[in-house]
CSV table of C-alpha atoms in Angstrom, one decimal:
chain,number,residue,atom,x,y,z
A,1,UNK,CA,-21.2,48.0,-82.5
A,2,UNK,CA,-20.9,51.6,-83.0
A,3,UNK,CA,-23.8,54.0,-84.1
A,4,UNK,CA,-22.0,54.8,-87.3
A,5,UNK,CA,-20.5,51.4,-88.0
A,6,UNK,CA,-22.3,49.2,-90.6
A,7,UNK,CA,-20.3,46.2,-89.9
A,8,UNK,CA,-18.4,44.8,-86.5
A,9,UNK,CA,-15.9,41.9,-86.2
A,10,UNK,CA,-15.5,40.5,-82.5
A,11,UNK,CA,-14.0,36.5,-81.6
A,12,UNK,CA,-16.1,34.2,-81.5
A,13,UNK,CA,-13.9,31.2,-80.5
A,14,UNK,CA,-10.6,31.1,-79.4
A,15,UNK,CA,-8.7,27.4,-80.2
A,16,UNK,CA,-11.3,26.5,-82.0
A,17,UNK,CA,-9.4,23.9,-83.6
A,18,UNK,CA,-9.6,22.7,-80.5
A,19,UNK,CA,-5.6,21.2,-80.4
A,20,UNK,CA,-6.1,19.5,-83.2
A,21,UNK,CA,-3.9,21.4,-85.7
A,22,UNK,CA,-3.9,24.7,-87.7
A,23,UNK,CA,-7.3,25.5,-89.3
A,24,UNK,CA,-7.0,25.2,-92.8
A,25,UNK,CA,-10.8,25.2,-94.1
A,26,UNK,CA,-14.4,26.6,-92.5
A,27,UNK,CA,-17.6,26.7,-93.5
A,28,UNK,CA,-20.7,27.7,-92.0
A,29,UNK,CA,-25.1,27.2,-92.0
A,30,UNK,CA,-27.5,27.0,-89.6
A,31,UNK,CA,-25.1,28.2,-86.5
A,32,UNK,CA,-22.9,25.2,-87.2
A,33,UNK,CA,-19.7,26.0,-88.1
A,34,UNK,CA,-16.9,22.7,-89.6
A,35,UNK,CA,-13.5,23.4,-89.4
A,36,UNK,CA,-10.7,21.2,-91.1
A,37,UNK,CA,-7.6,21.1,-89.5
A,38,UNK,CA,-3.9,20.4,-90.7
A,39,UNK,CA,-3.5,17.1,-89.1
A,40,UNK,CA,-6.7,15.4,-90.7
A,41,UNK,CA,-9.3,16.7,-88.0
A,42,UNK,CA,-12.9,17.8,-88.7
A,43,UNK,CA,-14.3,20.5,-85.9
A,44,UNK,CA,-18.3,20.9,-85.8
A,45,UNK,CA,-19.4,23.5,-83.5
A,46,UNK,CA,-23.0,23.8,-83.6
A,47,UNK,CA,-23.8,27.1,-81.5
A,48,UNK,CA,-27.3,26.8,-81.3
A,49,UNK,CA,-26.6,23.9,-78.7
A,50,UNK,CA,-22.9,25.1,-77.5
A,51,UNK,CA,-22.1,21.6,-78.8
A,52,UNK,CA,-19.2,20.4,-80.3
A,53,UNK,CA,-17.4,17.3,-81.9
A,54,UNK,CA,-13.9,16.0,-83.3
A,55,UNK,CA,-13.9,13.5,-85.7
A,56,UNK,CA,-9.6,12.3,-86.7
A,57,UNK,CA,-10.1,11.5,-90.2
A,58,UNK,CA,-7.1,10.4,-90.3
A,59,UNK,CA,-8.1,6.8,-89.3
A,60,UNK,CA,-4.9,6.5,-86.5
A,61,UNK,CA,-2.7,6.2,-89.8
A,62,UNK,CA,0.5,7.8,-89.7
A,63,UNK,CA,1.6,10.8,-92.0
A,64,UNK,CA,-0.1,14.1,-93.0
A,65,UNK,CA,-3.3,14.3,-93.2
A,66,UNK,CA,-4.7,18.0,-93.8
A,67,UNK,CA,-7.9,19.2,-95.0
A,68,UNK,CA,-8.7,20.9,-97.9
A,69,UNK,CA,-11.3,21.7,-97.9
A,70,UNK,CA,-14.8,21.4,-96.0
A,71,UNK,CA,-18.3,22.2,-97.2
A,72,UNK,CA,-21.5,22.6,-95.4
A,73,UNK,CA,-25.1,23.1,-96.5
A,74,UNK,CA,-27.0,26.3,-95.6
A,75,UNK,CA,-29.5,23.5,-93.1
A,76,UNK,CA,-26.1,22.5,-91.3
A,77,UNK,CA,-26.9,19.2,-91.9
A,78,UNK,CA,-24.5,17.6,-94.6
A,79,UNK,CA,-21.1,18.1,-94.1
A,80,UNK,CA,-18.7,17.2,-97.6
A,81,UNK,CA,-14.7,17.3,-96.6
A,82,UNK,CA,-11.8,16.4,-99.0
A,83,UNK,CA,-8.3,15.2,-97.3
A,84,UNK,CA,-4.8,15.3,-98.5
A,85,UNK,CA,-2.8,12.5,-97.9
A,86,UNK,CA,0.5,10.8,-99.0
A,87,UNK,CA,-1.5,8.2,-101.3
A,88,UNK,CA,-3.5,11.0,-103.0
A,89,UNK,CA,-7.3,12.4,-102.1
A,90,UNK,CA,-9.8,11.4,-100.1
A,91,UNK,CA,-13.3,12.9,-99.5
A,92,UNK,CA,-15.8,12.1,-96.9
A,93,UNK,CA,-19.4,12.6,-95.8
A,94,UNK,CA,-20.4,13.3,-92.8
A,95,UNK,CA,-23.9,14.0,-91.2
A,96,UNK,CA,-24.9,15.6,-88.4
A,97,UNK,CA,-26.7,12.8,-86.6
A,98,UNK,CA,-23.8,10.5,-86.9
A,99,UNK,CA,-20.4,10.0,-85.0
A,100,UNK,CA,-18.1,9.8,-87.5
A,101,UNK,CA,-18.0,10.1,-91.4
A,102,UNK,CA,-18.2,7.5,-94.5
A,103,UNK,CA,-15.4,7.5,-97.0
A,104,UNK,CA,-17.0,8.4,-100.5
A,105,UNK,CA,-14.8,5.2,-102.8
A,106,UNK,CA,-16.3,7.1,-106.1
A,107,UNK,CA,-14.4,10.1,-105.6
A,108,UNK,CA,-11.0,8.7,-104.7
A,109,UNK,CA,-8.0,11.1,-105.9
A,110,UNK,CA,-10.0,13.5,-106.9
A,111,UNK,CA,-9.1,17.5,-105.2
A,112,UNK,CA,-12.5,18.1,-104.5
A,113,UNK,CA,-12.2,22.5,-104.5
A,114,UNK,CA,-16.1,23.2,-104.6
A,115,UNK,CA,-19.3,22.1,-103.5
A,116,UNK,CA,-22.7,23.6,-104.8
A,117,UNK,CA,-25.6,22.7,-103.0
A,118,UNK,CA,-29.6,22.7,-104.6
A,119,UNK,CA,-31.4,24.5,-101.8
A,120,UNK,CA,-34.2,24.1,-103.1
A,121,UNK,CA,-34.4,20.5,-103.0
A,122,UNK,CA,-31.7,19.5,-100.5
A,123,UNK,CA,-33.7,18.2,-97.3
A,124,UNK,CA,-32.4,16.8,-93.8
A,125,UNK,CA,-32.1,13.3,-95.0
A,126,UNK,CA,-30.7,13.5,-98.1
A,127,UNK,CA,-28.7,15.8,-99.8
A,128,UNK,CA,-30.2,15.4,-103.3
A,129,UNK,CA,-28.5,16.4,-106.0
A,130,UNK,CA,-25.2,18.2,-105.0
A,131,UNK,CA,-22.6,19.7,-107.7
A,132,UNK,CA,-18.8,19.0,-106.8
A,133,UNK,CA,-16.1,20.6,-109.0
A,134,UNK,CA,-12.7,19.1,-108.9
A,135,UNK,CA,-8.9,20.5,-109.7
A,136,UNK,CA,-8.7,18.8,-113.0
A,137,UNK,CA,-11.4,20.7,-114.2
A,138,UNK,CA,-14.2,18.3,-114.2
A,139,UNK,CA,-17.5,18.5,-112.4
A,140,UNK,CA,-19.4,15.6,-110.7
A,141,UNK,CA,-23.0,15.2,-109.5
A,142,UNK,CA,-23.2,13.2,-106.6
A,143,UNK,CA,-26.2,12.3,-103.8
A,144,UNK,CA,-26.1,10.8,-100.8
A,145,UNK,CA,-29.0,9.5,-98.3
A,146,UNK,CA,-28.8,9.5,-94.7
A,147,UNK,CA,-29.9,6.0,-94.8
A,148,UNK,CA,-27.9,4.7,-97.1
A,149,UNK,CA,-24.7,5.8,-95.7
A,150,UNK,CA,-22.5,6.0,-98.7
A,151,UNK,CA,-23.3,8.0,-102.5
A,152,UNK,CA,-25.8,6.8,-104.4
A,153,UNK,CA,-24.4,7.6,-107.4
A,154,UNK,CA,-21.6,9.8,-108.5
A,155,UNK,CA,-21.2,11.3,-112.1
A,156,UNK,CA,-19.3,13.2,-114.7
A,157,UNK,CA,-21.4,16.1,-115.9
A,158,UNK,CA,-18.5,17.9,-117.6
A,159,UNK,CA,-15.0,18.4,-117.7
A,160,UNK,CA,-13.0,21.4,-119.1
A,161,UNK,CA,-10.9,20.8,-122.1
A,162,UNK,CA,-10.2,23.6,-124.0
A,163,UNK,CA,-8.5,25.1,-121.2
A,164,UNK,CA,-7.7,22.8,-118.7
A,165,UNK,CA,-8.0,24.7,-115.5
A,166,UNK,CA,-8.9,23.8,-112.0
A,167,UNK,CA,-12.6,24.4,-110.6
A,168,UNK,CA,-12.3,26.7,-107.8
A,169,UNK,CA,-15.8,27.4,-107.0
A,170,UNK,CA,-19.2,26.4,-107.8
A,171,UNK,CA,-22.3,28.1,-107.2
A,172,UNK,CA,-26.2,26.5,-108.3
A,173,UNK,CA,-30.0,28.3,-108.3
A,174,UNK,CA,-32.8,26.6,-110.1
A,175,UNK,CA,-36.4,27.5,-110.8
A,176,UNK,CA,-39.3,25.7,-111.6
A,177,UNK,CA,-40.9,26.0,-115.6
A,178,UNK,CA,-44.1,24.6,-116.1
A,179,UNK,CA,-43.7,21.0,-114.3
A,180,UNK,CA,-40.0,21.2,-114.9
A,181,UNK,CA,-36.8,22.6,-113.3
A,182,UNK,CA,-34.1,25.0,-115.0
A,183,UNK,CA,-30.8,24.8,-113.8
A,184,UNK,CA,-29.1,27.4,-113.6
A,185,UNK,CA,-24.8,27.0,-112.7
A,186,UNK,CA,-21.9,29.0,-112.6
A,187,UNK,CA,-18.6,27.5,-112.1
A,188,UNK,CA,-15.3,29.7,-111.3
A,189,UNK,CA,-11.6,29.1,-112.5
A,190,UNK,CA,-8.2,30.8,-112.4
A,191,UNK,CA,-9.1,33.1,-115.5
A,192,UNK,CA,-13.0,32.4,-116.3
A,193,UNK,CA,-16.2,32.2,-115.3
A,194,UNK,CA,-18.5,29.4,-116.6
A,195,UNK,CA,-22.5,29.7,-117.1
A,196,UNK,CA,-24.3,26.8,-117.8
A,197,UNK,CA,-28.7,26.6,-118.4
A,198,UNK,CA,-31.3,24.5,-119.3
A,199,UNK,CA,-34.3,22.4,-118.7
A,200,UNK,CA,-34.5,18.6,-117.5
A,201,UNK,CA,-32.0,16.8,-115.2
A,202,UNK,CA,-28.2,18.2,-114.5
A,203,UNK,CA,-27.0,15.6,-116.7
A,204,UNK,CA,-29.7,16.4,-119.5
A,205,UNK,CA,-28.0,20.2,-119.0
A,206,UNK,CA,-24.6,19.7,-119.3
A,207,UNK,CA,-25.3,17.3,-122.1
A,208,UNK,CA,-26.5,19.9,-123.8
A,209,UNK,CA,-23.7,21.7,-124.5
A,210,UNK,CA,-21.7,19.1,-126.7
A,211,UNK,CA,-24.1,20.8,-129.6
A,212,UNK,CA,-24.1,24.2,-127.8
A,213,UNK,CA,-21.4,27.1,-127.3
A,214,UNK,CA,-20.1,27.2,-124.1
A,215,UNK,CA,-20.8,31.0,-122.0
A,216,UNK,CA,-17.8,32.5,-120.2
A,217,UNK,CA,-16.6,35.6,-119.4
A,218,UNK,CA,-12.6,35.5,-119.4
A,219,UNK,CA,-10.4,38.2,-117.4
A,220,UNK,CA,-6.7,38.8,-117.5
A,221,UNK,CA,-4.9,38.1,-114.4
A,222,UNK,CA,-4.7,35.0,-111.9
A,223,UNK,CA,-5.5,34.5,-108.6
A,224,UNK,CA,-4.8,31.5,-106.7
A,225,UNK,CA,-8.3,31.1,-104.3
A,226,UNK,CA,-10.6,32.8,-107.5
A,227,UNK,CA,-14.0,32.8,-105.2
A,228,UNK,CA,-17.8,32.8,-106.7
A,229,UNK,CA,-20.4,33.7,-104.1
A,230,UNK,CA,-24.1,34.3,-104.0
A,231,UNK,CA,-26.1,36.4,-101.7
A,232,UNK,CA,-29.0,34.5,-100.5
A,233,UNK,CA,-32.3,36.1,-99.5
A,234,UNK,CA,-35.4,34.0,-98.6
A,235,UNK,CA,-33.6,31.0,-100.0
A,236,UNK,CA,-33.3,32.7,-103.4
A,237,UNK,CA,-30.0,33.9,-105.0
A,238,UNK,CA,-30.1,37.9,-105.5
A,239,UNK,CA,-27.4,38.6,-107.1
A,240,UNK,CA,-23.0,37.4,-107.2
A,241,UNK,CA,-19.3,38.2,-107.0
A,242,UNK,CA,-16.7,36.6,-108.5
A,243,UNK,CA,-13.0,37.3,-106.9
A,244,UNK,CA,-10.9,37.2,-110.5
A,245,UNK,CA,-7.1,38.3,-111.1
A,246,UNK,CA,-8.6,41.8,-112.2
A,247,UNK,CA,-11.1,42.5,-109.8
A,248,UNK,CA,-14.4,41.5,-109.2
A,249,UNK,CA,-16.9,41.0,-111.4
A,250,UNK,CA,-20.4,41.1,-110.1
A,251,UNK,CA,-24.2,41.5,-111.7
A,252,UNK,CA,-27.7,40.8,-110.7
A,253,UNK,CA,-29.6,37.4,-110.6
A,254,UNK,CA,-33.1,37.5,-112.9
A,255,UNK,CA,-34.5,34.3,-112.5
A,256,UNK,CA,-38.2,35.4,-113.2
A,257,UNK,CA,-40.5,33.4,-115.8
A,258,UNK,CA,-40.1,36.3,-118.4
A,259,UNK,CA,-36.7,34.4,-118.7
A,260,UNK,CA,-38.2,31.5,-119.4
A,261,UNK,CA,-37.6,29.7,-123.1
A,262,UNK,CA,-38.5,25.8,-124.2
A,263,UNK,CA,-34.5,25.2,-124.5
A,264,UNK,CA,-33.8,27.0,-120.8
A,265,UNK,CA,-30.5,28.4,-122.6
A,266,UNK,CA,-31.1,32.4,-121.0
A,267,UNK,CA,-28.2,34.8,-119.3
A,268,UNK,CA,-30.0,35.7,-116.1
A,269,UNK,CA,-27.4,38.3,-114.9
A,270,UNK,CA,-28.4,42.1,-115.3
A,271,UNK,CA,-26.5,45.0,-114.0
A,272,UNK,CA,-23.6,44.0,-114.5
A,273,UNK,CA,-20.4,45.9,-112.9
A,274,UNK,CA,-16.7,45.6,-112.2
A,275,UNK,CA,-15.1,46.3,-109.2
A,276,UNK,CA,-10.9,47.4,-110.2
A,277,UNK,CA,-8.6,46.5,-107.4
A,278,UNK,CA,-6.8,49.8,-108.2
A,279,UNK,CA,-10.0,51.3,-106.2
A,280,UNK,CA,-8.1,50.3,-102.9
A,281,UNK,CA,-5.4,52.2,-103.1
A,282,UNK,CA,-2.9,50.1,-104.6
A,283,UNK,CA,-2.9,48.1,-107.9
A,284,UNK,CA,-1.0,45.2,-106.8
A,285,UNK,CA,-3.5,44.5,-103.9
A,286,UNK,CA,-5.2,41.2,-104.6
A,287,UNK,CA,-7.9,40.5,-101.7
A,288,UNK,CA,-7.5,37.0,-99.8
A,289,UNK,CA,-11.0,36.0,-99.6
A,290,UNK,CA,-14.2,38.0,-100.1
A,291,UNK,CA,-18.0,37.7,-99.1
A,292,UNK,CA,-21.1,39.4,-100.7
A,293,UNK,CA,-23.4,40.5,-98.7
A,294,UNK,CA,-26.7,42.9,-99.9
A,295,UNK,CA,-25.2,45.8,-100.8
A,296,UNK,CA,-21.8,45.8,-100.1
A,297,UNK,CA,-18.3,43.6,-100.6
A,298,UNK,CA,-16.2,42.4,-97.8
A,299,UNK,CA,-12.6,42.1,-98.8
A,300,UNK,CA,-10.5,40.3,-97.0
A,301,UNK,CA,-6.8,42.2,-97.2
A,302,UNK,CA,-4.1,40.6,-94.5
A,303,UNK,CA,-5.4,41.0,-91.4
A,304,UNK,CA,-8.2,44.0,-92.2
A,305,UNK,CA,-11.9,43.8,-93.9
A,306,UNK,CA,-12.3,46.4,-96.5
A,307,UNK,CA,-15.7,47.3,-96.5
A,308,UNK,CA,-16.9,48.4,-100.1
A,309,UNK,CA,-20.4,49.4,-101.3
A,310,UNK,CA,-21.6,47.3,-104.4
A,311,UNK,CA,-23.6,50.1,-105.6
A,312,UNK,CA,-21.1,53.2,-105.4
A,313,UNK,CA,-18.0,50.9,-105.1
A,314,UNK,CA,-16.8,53.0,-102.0
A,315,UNK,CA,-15.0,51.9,-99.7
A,316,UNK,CA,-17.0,52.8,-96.4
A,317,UNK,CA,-15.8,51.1,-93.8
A,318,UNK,CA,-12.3,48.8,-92.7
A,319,UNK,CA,-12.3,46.6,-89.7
A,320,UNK,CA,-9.5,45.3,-87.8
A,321,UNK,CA,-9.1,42.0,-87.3
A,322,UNK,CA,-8.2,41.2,-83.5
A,323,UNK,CA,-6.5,37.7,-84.8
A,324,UNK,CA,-4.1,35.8,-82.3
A,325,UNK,CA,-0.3,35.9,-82.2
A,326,UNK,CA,0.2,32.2,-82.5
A,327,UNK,CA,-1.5,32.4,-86.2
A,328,UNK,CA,1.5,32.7,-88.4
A,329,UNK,CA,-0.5,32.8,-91.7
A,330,UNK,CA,-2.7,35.8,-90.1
A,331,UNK,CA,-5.7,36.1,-91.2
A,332,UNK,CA,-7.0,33.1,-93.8
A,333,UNK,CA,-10.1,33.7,-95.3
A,334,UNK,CA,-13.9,34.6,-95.1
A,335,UNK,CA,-17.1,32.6,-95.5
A,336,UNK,CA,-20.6,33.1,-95.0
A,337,UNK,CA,-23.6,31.5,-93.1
A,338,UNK,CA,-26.5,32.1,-95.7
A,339,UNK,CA,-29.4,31.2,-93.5
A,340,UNK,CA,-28.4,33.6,-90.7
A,341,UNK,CA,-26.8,36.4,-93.0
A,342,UNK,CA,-23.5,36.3,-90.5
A,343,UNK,CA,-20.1,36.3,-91.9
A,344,UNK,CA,-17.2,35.1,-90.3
A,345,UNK,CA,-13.6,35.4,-90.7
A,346,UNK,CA,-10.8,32.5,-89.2
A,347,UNK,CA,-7.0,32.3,-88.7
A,348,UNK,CA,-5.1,29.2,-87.7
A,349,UNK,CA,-6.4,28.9,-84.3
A,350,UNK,CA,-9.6,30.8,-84.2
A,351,UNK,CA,-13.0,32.1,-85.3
A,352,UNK,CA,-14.4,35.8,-85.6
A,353,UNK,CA,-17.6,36.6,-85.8
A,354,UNK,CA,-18.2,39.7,-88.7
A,355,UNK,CA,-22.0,40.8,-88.8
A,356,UNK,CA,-23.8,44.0,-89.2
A,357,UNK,CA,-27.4,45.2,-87.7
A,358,UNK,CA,-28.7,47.4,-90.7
A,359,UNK,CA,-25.9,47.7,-93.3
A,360,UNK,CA,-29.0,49.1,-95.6
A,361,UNK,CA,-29.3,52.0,-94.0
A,362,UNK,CA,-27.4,54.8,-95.8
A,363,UNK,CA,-28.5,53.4,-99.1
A,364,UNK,CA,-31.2,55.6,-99.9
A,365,UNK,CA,-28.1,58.6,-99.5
A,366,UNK,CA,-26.4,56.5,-101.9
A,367,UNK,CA,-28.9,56.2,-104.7
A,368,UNK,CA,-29.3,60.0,-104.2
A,369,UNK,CA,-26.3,60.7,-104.7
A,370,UNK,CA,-26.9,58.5,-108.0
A,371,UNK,CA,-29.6,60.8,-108.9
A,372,UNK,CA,-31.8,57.6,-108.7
A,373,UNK,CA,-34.7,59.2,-106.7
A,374,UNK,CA,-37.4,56.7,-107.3
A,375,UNK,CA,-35.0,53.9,-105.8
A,376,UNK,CA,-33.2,56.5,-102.9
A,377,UNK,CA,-37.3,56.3,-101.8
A,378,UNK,CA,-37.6,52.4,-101.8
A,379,UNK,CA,-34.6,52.8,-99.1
A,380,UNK,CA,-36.0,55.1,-97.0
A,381,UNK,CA,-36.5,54.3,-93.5
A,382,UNK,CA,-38.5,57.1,-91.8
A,383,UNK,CA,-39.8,60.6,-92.9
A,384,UNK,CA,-37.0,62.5,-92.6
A,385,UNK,CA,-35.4,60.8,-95.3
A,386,UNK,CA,-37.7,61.1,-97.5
A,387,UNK,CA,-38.3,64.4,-97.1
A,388,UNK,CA,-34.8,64.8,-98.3
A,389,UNK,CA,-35.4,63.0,-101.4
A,390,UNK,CA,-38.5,65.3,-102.4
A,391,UNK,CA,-36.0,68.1,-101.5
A,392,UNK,CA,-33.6,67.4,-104.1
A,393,UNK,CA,-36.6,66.7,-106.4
A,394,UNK,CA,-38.0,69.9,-105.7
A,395,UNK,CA,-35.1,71.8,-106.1
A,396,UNK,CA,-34.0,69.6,-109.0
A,397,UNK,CA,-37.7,71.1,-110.7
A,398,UNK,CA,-37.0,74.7,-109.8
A,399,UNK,CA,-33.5,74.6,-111.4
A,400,UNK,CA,-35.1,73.3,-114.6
A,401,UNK,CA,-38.0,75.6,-114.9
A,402,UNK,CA,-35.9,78.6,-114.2
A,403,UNK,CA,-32.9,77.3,-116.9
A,404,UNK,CA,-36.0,77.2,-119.2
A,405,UNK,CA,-37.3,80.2,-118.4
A,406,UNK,CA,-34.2,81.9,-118.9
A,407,UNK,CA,-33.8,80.0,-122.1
A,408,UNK,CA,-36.9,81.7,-123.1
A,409,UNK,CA,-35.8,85.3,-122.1
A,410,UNK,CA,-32.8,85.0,-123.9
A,411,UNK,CA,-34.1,83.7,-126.9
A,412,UNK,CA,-36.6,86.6,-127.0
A,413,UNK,CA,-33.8,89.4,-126.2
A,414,UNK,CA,-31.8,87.7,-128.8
A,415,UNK,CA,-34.7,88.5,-130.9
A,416,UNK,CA,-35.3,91.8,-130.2
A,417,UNK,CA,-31.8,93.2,-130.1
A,418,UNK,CA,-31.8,91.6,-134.0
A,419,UNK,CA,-34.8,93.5,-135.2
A,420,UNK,CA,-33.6,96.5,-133.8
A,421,UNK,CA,-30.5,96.0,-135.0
A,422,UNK,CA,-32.0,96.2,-138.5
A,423,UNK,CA,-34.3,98.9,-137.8
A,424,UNK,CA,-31.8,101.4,-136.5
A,425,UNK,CA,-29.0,100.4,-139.8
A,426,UNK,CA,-31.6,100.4,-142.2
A,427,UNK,CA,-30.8,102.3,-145.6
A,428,UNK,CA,-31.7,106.4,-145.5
A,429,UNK,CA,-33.1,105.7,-148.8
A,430,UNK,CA,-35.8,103.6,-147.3
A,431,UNK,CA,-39.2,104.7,-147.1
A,432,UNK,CA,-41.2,103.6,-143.6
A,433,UNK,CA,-45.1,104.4,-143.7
């Protein structure tokens, strides 16, 4: 990576499908990346052991048998994958300890789109409570135990009906209040963006808003992969993007216990912002995929990464893609490893590696800029910097007390050059003792 470079892409694997197909679907945690492939094929490369294993679930049975989509939770543990066959859907679980998946019956013709794990909870056995959202617009909780080898329950928490779109993506944080947990989801379609809150069980939640207005936030526009992601610190969502038609709509996630309330019903975004596509250029540009990362977007557009800053909504930075001839499609999409803070970008045939080493480091120049000085000095990284940001300061004082003092002067000229004014065009008649 480059001195002045924030972000670097580089291949990671080349045929990382392995033969098996075209990649259609990645996803990433722990150094263990799944692929799914067009002919039926789940990839798992775990890095941290240069370790890999196919698993056909296609069964031997003949016809097409591509993935959908595949999900993985940030331990790299529990692996969820939805196939597309002639009869219809079928989704799987697989875990990492065993050699081939189980078939989840429950879920059976359901286009499983999205997958939000409970971080929180979620442990290397079992997955705990997992949120699925599927294309008819309904969304499922589901568990599954390693033990057990199959779900131990699935069910319907809620299904859209005003406006029956798809579920594209799902995101879930939760906190804890008193001895009990608040859930906190957002779910993603074409057009909106769903928030759901409260106190008890998912299914207490979502329950909940039979009696209860529904929250969303509704943009014009369509886009056909609509994306929600969260940037993870220390295990705790910080703040979201959601890809819409428009642009992207981002904010800030509060989830401190001057939120809380007995019902849980509470908007935790603050700062909200919008991100106009018009910004890159070119109206009709629609990213492919996108990732959040601290401070800054990466937008996936063809076969480049726009890189643009959250804060000034700049774009600082675009990376070229070194992608493979044999990928017709080009570049796919983006997806994130929130336990390593690595991104990754994939075409049909193979992975790239996107990651930066201090991508915070111009952002006390970009608060300054802002005028936010107070903030500019949170992000400073050595004294130099900082003695920048007192500079400005400084200087900012001096221009003040000098506009005041010439304020002052001019007000008191003003006010001389009036009583003269009426001293020298007084009346001749007028007597002065």
């Amino acid at each position: 990576m480059d001195a002045g470079q924030l972000f670097s892409v580089d291949p990671l694997e080349r045929q990382a499908a392995r033969g098996h197909g075209a990649i259609t679907s990645m996803a990433a945690g722990s150094d263990v990346i799944v692929l799914g492939t067009s002919r039926g094929w789940l990839v798992r490369h775990d890095f941290s052991f240069e370790d890999a294993l196919d698993i056909d679930l296609g069964g031997g049975r003949s016809g097409d048998h591509a993935v959908h989509r595949v999900f993985l939770d940030p331990g790299g543990k529990h692996c969820i994958v939805t196939v597309i066959h002639p009869g219809g859907a079928e989704t799987y679980y697989h875990h990492a300890r065993w050699p081939r998946p189980k078939p989840l019956p429950r879920l059976r013709g359901l286009l499983v789109n999205a997958v939000a794990w409970n971080r929180q909870a979620i442990t290397e056995a079992s997955t705990k409570e997992v949120i699925l959202g599927t294309e008819a617009g309904q969304i499922f909780e589901m568990a599954v135990d390693e033990a057990d080898k199959k779900e131990k329950y699935v069910k319907l928490l809620f299904e859209l009906t005003e406006l029956r779109e798809g579920i594209k993506d799902l995101q879930m944080e939760t906190a804890v209040v008193g001895n009990a947990t608040r859930y906190y989801v957002m779910a993603v379609t074409p057009t909106r963006l769903y928030s759901f809150t409260g106190i008890g069980s998912l299914e207490t939640v979502f329950a909940s808003y039979t009696d209860r207005a529904i929250h969303f936030m509704e943009l014009p526009g369509e886009i056909p992969n609509s994306e929600l992601h969260f940037f993870i610190k220390q295990r705790r969502a910080k703040h979201f993007g959601w890809l819409s038609g428009a642009g992207i709509y981002y904010g800030e996630l509060n989830f401190g216990a001057q939120h809380s309330s007995t019902s849980g019903d509470e908007n935790f975004v603050e700062n909200k912002g919008f991100f106009d596509y018009s910004k890159l250029g070119d109206s009709n540009i629609k990213p492919a995929s996108f990732a959040v990362s601290e401070f800054h977007f990466l937008l996936l557009i063809e076969d480049k990464i726009k890189v643009v800053n959250r804060i000034s909504q700049q774009i600082v930075e675009e990376l070229v893609v070194d992608n493979t001839p044999e990928s017709s499609k080009g570049i796919i999409g983006l997806c994130s490893d929130a336990s390593t803070g690595v991104f990754y970008a994939f075409d049909e045939t193979s992975i790239f590696q996107v990651s930066t080493s201090d991508e915070g480091r111009d952002m006390w120049q970009v608060y300054l800029d802002m005028k936010a000085y107070a903030v500019a000095l949170s992000h400073c990284l050595n004294p130099f910097q900082r003695d920048q940001v007192y500079l400005v300061q400084v200087m900012l004082v001096f221009v003040e007390i000098n506009v005041k003092r010439c304020s002052y002067i001019s007000m008191h000229v003003s006010m001389f050059a009036k009583s003269s004014h009426a001293f020298f065009c007084a009346p001749a008649s007028f007597s002065y003792i």
